[in-house]
Coordinates of C-alpha atoms and ligand atoms in Angstrom, one line a residue:
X1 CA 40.3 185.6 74.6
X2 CA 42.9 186.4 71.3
X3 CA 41.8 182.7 70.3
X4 CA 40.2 184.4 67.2
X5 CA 42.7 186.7 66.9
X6 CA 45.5 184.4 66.3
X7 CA 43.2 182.7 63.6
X8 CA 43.0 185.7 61.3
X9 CA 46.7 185.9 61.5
X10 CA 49.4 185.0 59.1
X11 CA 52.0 185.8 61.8
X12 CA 52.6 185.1 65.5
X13 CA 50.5 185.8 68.4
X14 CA 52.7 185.7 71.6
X15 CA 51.2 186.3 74.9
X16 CA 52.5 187.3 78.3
X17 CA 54.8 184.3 79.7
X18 CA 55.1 182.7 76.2
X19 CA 59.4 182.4 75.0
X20 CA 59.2 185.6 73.0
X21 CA 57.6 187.8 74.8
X22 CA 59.8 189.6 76.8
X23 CA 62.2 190.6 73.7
X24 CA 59.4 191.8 71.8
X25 CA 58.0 193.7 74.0
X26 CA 61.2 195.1 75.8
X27 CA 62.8 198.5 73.8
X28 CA 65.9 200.7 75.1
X29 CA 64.9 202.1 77.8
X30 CA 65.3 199.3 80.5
X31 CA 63.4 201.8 83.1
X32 CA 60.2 200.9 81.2
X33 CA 58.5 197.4 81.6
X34 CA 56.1 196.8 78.7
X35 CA 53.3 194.6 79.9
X36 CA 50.8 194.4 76.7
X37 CA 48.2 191.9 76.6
X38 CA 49.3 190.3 73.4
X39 CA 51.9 190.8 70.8
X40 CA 51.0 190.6 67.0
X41 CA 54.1 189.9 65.2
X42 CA 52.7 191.5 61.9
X43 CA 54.0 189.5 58.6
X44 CA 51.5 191.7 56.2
X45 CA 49.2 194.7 56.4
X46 CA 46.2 191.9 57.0
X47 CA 47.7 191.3 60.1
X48 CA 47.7 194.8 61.3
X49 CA 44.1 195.0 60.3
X50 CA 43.2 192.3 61.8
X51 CA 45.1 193.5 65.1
X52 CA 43.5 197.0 65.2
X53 CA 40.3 196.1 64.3
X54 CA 40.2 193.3 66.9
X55 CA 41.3 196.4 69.2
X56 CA 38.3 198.6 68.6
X57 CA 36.1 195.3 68.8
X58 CA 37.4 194.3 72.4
X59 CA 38.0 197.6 73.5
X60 CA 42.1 197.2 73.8
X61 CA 44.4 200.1 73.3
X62 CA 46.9 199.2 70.7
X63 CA 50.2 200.0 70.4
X64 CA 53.4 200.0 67.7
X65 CA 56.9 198.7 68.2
X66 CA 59.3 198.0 65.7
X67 CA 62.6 198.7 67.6
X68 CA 62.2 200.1 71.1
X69 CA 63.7 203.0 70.6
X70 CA 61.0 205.1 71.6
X71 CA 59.5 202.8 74.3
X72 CA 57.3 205.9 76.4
X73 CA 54.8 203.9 78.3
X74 CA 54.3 200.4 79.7
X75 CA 51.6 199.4 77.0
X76 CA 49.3 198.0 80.1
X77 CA 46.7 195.8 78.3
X78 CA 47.6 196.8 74.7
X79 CA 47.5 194.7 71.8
X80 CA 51.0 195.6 71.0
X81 CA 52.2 195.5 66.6
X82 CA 55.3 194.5 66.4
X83 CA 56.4 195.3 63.1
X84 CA 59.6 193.9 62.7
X85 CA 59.1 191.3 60.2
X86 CA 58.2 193.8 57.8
X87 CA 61.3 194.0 56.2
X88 CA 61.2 194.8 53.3
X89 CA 64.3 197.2 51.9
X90 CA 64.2 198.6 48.5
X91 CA 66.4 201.0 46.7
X92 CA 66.2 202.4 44.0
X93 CA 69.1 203.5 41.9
X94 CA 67.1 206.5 40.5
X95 CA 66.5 208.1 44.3
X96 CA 64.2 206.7 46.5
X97 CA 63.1 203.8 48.7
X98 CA 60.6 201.6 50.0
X99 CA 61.0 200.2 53.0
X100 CA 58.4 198.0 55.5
X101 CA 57.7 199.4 58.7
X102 CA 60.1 197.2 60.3
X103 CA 63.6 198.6 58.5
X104 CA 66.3 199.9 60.7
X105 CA 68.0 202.8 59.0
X106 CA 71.9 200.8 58.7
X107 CA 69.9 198.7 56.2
X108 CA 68.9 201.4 54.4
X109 CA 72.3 203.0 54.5
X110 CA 74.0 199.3 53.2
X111 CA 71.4 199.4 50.6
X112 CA 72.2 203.1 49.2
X113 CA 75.4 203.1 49.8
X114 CA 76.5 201.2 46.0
X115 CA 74.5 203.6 44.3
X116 CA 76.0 206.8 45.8
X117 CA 72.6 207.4 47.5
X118 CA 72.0 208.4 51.2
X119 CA 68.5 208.2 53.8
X120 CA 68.6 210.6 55.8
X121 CA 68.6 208.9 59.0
X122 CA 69.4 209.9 62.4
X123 CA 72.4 209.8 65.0
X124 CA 72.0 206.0 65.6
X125 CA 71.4 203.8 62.8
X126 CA 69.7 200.8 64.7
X127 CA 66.6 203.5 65.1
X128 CA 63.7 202.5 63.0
X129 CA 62.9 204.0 59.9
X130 CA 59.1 204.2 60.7
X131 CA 59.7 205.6 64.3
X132 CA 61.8 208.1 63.1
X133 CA 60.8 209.4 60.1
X134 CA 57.1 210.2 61.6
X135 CA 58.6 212.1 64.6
X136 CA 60.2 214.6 62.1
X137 CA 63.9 212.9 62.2
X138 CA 66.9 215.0 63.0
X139 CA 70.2 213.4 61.5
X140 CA 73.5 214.5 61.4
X141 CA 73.3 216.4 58.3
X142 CA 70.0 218.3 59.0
X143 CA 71.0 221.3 58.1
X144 CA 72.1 220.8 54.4
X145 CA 69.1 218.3 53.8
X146 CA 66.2 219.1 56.2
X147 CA 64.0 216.9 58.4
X148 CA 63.5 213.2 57.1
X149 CA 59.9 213.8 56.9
X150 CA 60.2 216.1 54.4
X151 CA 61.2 213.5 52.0
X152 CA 58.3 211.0 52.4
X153 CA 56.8 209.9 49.2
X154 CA 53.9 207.8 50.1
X155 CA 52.9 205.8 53.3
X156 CA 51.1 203.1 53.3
X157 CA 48.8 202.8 56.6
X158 CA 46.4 200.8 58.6
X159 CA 44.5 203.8 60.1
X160 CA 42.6 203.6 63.4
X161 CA 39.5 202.9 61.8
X162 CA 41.0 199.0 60.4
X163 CA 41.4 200.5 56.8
X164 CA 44.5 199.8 55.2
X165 CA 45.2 203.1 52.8
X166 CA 48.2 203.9 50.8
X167 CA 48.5 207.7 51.3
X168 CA 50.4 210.8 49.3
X169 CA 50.1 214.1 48.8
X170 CA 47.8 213.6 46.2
X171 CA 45.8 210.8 47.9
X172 CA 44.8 211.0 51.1
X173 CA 46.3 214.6 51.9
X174 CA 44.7 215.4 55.4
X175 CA 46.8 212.2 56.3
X176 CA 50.1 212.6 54.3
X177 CA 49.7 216.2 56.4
X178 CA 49.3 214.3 59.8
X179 CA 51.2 211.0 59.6
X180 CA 54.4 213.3 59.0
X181 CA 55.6 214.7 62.2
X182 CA 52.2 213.0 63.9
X183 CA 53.9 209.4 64.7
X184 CA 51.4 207.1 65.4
X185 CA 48.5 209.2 66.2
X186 CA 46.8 208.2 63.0
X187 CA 47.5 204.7 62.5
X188 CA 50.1 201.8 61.9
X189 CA 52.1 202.5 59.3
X190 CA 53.2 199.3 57.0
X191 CA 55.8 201.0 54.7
X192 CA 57.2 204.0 53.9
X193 CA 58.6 205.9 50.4
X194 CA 61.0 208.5 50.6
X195 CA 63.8 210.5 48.5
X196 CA 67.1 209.5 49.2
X197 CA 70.0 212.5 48.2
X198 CA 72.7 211.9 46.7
X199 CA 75.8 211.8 49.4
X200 CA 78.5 209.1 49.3
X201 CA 80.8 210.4 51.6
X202 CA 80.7 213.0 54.6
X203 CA 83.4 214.6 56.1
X204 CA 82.6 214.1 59.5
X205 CA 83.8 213.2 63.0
X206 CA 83.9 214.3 66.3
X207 CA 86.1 216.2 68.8
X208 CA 86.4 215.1 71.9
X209 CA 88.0 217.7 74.4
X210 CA 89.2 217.3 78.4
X211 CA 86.6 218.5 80.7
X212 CA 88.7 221.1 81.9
X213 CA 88.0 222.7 78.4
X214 CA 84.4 222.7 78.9
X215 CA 83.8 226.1 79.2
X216 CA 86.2 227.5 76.3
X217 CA 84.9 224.5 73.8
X218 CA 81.0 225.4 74.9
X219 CA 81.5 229.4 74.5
X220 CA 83.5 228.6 71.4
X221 CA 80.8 226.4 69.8
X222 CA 78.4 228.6 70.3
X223 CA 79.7 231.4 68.5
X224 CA 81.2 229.1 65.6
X225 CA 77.5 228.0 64.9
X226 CA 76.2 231.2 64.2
X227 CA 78.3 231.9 61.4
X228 CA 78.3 228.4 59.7
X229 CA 77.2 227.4 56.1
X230 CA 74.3 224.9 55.8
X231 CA 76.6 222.3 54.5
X232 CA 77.8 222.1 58.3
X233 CA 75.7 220.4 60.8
X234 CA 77.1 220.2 64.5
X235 CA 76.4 219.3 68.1
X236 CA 77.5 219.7 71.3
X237 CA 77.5 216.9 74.2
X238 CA 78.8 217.3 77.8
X239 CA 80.0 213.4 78.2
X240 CA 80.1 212.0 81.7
X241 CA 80.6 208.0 80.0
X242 CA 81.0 205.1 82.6
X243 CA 84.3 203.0 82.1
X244 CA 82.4 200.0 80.2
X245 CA 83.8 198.1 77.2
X246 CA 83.2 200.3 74.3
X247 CA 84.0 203.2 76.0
X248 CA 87.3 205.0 74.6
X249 CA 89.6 204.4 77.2
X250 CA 90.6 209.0 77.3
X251 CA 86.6 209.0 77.6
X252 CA 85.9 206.5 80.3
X253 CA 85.5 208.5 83.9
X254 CA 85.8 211.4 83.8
X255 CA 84.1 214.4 82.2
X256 CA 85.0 215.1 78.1
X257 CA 83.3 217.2 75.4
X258 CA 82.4 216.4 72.4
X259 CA 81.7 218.6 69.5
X260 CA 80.3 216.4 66.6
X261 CA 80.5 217.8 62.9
X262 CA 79.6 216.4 59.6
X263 CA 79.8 218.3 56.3
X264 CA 78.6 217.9 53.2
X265 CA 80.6 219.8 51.3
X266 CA 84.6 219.5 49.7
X267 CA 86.8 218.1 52.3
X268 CA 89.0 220.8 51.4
X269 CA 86.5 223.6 52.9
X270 CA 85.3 221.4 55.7
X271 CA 88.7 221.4 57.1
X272 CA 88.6 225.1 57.0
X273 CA 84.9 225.5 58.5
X274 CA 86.0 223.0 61.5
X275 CA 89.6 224.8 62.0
X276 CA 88.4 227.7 64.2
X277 CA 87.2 225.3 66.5
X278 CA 89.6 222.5 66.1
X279 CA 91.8 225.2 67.4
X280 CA 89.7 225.7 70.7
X281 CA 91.5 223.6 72.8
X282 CA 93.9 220.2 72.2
X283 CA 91.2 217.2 71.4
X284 CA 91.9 214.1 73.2
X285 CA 90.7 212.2 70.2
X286 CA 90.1 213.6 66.7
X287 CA 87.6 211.4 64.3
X288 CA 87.0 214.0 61.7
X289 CA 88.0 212.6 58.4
X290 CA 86.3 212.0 55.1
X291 CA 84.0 208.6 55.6
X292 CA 81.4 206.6 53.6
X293 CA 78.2 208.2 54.2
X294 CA 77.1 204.4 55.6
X295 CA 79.3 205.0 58.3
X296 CA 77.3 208.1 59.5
X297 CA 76.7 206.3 62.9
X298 CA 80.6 206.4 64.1
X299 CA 79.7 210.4 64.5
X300 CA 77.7 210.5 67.0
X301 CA 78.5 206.9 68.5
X302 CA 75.7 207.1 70.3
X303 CA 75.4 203.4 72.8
X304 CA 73.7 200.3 71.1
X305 CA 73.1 198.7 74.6
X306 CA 69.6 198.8 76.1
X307 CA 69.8 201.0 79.5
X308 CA 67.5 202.4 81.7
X309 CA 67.7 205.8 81.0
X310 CA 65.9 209.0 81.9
X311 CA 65.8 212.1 79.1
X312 CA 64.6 215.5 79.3
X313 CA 64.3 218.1 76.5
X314 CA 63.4 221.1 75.1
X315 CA 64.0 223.3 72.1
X316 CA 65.8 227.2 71.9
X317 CA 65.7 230.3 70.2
X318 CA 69.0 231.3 71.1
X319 CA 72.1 230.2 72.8
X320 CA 73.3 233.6 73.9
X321 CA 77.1 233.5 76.2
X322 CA 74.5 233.4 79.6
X323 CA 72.9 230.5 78.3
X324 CA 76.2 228.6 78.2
X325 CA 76.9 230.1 81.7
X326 CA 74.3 228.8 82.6
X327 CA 74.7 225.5 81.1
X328 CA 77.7 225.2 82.4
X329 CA 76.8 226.0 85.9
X330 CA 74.0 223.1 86.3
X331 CA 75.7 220.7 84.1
X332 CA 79.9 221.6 83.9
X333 CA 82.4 219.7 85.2
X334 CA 82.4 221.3 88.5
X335 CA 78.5 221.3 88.8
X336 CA 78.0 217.5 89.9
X337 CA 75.9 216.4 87.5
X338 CA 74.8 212.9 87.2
X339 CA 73.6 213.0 83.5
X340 CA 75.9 210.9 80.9
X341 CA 75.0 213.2 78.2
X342 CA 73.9 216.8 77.8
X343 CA 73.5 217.2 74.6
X344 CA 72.6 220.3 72.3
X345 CA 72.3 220.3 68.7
X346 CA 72.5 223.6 66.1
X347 CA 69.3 223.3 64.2
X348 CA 68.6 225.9 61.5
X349 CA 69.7 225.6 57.5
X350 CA 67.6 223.4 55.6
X351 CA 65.6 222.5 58.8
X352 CA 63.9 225.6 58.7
X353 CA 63.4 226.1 55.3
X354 CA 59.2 225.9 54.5
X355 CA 58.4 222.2 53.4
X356 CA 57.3 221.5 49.7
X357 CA 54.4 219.8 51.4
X358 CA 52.8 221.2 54.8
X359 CA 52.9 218.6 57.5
X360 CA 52.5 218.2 61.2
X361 CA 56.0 218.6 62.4
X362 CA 56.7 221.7 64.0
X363 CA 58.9 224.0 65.6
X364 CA 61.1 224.1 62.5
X365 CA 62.5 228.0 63.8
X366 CA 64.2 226.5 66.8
X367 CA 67.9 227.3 66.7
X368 CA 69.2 224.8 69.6
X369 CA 67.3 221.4 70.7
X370 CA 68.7 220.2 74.1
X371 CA 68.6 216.8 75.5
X372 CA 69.7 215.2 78.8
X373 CA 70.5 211.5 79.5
X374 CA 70.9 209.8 82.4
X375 CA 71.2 206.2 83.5
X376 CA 68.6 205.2 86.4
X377 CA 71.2 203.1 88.3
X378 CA 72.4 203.6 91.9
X379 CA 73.8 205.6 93.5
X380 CA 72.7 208.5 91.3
X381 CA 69.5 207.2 89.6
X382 CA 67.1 209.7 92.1
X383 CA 69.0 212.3 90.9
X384 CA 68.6 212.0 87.6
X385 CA 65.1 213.2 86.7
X386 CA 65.5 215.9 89.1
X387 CA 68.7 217.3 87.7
X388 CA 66.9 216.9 84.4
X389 CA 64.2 219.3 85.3
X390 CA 67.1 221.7 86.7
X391 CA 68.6 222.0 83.6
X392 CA 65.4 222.5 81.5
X393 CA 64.9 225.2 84.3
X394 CA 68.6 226.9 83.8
X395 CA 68.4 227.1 80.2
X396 CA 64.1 228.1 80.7
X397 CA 64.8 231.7 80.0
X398 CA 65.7 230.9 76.3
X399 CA 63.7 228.0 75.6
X400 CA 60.9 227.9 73.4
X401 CA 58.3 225.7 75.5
X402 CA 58.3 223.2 72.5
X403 CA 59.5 219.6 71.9
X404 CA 60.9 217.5 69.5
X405 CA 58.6 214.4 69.0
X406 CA 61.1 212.1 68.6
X407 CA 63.9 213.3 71.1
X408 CA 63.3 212.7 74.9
X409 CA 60.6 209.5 74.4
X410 CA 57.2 210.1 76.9
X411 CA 53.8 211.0 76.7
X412 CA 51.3 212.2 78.3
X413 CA 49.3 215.8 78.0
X414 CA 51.7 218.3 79.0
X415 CA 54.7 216.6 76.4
X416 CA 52.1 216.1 73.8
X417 CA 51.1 220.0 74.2
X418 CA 55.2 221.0 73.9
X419 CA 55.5 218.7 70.2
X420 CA 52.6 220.5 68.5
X421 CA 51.6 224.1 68.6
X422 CA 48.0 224.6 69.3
X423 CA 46.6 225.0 65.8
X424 CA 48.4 222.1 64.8
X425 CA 47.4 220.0 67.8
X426 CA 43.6 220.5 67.4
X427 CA 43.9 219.6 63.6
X428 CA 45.7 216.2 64.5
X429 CA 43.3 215.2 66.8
X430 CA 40.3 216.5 64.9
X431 CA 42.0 213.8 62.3
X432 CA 42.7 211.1 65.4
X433 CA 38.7 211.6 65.7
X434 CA 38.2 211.0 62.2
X435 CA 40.1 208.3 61.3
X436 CA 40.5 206.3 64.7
X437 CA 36.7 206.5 66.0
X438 CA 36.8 204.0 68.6
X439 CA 40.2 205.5 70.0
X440 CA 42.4 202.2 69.9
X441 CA 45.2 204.4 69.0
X442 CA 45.8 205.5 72.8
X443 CA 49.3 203.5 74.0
X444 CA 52.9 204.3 73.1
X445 CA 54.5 207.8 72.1
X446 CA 52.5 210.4 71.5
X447 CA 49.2 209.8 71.5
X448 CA 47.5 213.2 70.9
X449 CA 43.9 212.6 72.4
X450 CA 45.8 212.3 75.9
X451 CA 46.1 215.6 75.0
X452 CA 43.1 216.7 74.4
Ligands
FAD1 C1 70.1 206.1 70.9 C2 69.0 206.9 70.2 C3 69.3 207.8 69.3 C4 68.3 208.6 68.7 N1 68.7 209.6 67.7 C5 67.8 210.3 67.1 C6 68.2 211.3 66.2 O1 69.3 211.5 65.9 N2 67.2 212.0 65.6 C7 65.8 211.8 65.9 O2 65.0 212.5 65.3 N3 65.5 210.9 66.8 C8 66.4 210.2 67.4 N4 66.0 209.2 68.4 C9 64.6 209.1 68.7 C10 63.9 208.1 67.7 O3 63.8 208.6 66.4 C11 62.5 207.8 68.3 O4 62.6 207.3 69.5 C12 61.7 206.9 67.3 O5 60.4 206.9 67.7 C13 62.3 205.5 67.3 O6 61.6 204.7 66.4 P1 61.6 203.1 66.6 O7 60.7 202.5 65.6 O8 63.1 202.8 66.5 O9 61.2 202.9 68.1 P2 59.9 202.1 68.6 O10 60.1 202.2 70.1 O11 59.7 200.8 68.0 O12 58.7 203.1 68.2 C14 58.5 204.3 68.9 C15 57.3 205.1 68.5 O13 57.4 205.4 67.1 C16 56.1 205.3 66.5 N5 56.1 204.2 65.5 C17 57.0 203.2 65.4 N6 56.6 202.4 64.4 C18 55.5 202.9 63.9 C19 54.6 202.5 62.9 N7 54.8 201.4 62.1 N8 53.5 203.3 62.6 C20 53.3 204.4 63.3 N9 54.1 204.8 64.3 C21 55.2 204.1 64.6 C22 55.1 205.1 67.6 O14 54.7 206.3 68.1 C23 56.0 204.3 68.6 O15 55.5 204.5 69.9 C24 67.0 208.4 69.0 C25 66.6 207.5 70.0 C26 67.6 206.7 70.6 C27 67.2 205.7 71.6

């Protein structure tokens, strides 16, 4: 049946069985099992038209991968774009980029780094630059710079329709508006232009604290954030890390904190910002220091391995003393949880600052985002999802009832309803209607029609 598919292709057509098709298909969440129909490895744009238009022809849902890291669904019977030979990196020394849809963001960062420039990627650098940037992106210095989707120059796009469409604000704005914050509602994006800022070093680290701190490192965080400068971007994680190679050997087993903080301004004053808090408890390990903004990754140090993982989410107003009671109650050290990470990060700064250009991404007023991950392996992987949903329920009273796009990969209605308010919703699939009539666009994260 993709017999004519393969023909109009300049790159590889790999079906179920075939050598590469479990690696192509497979992402980082190990819980999921892709099972598309076909993979298009996409070596141009033609390829991606030829893919979606094939799609709408034969009635296939198709679906977008370039690294895994945001595999949601299982793809059944997809034509699945893998765009990872689109790799095409360009910086340029006066401030900006060009990169194909398949770029991971440590290939950006290498690339930057000699002129003094920085992406603004997120915690993990082997995240996709396409992925990411769409869902909004959150990095570790949010609050000076703002969302990464703010920066997008152009896009260039095979919409749902088969037409291949470079798009700015200029050209094309109903899309620049929806591709940014929309992921791939809209289409297949081919490659992306966005400002890089000028950052070639970050003072930045992370604290990691004894579990029996918890409480005094949570309560203390929470206060510190509510005084701090917009150079200053921060996160909290509870840390429950298995003893696996990798693994700090003070972290491995046992229940540590860690308070992550990167600064971008002297390292003279970021010293004195991070002291109050520095001073909290005794870290076990201290990784604050002045580093090449390339290195941006070691902050967070979040795990490279595929696992199979579970997440929830959800995004706060407020993180008033209760709400780290609270916290601390479901997921402390004497609560039992089985998460690895409970995560919240201090939004705010530049990240709610009103964009030059209007786009879909919303939710920019949050104060907190919270995330939990957990590893679906015995003897605690039934407990997982469920202590994920207790959490979300602990910390309900000060949540906002909205969601990240990126952070917590699924889909479905009800977590396509939390990413977008409803104004914002009915526009983006008013556009979905538009420019995707035969609904091919329908597999992978957030689709909005199973929304609608
Ligand atoms: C370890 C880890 C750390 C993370 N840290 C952060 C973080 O700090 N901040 C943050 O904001 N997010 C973070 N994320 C979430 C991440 O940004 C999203 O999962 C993102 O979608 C990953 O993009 P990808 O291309 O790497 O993944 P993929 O699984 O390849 O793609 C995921 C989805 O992205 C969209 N997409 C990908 N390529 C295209 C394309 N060419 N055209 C249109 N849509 C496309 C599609 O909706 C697709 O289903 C993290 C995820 C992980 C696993």
């Amino acid at each position: 049946m993709f017999t004519a598919l393969a023909r109009d292709l300049t790159g590889a057509l790999t079906l179920p069985g075939e050598p590469l098709y479990k690696e192509l298909a497979g992402g980082f969440n190990v819980a999921i099992a892709a099972r598309p129909a076909a993979i298009v490895e996409a070596r141009d744009p033609q390829d991606v038209v030829a893919a979606v238009r094939f799609a709408a022809a034969t009635g296939h849902p198709i679906a977008v991968q370039a690294t895994g890291h945001g595999l949601a669904d299982a793809m059944d019977g997809a034509i699945l774009v893998h765009t990872g030979r689109l790799d095409e990196c360009v910086v340029h020394p006066d401030g900006w980029a060009r990169v194909g849809a398949g770029v991971r963001w440590q290939q950006v960062l290498d690339a930057a780094a000699p002129h003094g420039l920085a992406p603004l990627c997120g915690s993990a650098p082997g995240v996709g630059v396409v992925g990411y940037t769409t869902g909004g992106g959150l990095g570790p210095v949010a609050r000076t710079f703002g969302w990464a989707s703010d920066r997008v120059r152009a896009i260039e796009i095979v919409t749902g329709d088969g037409a291949a469409r470079r798009v700015t604000a200029d050209d094309e704005p109903d899309l620049f508006w929806g591709i940014r914050g929309g992921k791939g509602a809209l289409g297949i994006v081919t490659a992306l232009e966005f400002d890089l800022v000028p950052l070639p070093a970050v003072h930045a680290g992370a604290l990691y604290f004894d579990g029996t701190d918890a409480a005094a490192v949570l309560h203390g965080w929470r206060s510190w954030t509510r005084s701090l400068p917009r150079e200053a971007t921060t996160s909290i994680a509870l840390l429950q890390l298995p003893p696996l190679p990798g693994v700090p050997a003070p972290l491995a087993g046992r229940f540590t904190v860690a308070v992550r903080f990167a600064w971008t301004g002297t390292t003279e004053d970021g010293e004195t910002v991070l002291a109050p808090i520095r001073a909290v408890a005794t870290p076990l390990i201290d990784t604050v220091r002045t580093i090449p903004y390339a290195a941006i990754g070691t902050v967070h140090a979040d795990p490279t391995d595929p696992m199979p993982v579970h997440e929830s989410t959800d995004l706060l107003s407020s993180l008033p003393a209760e709400a780290a009671d609270a916290l601390l109650a479901v997921a402390g050290p004497a609560a039992g949880s089985p998460q690895v990470i409970v995560e919240l990060r201090h939004l705010g700064g530049a990240l709610a600052d009103p964009p030059r250009h209007p786009s879909a991404l919303c939710h920019r007023d949050a104060a907190y985002s919270l995330i939990t991950v957990g590893v679906l392996a015995p003897p605690i992987a039934a407990a997982v999802p469920a202590h994920g949903e207790q959490v979300r329920a602990a910390l309900a009273p000060w949540a906002t009832g909205g969601a990240l796009p990126n952070l917590g990969a699924a889909t479905g209605a009800e977590r396509v309803a939390r990413s977008y308010d409803a104004l914002t919703l009915a526009r983006l699939t008013e556009l979905a209607e538009r420019y995707d009539p035969a609904h091919v666009l329908r597999a992978g994260q957030v689709p909005v029609r199973a929304a609608a």
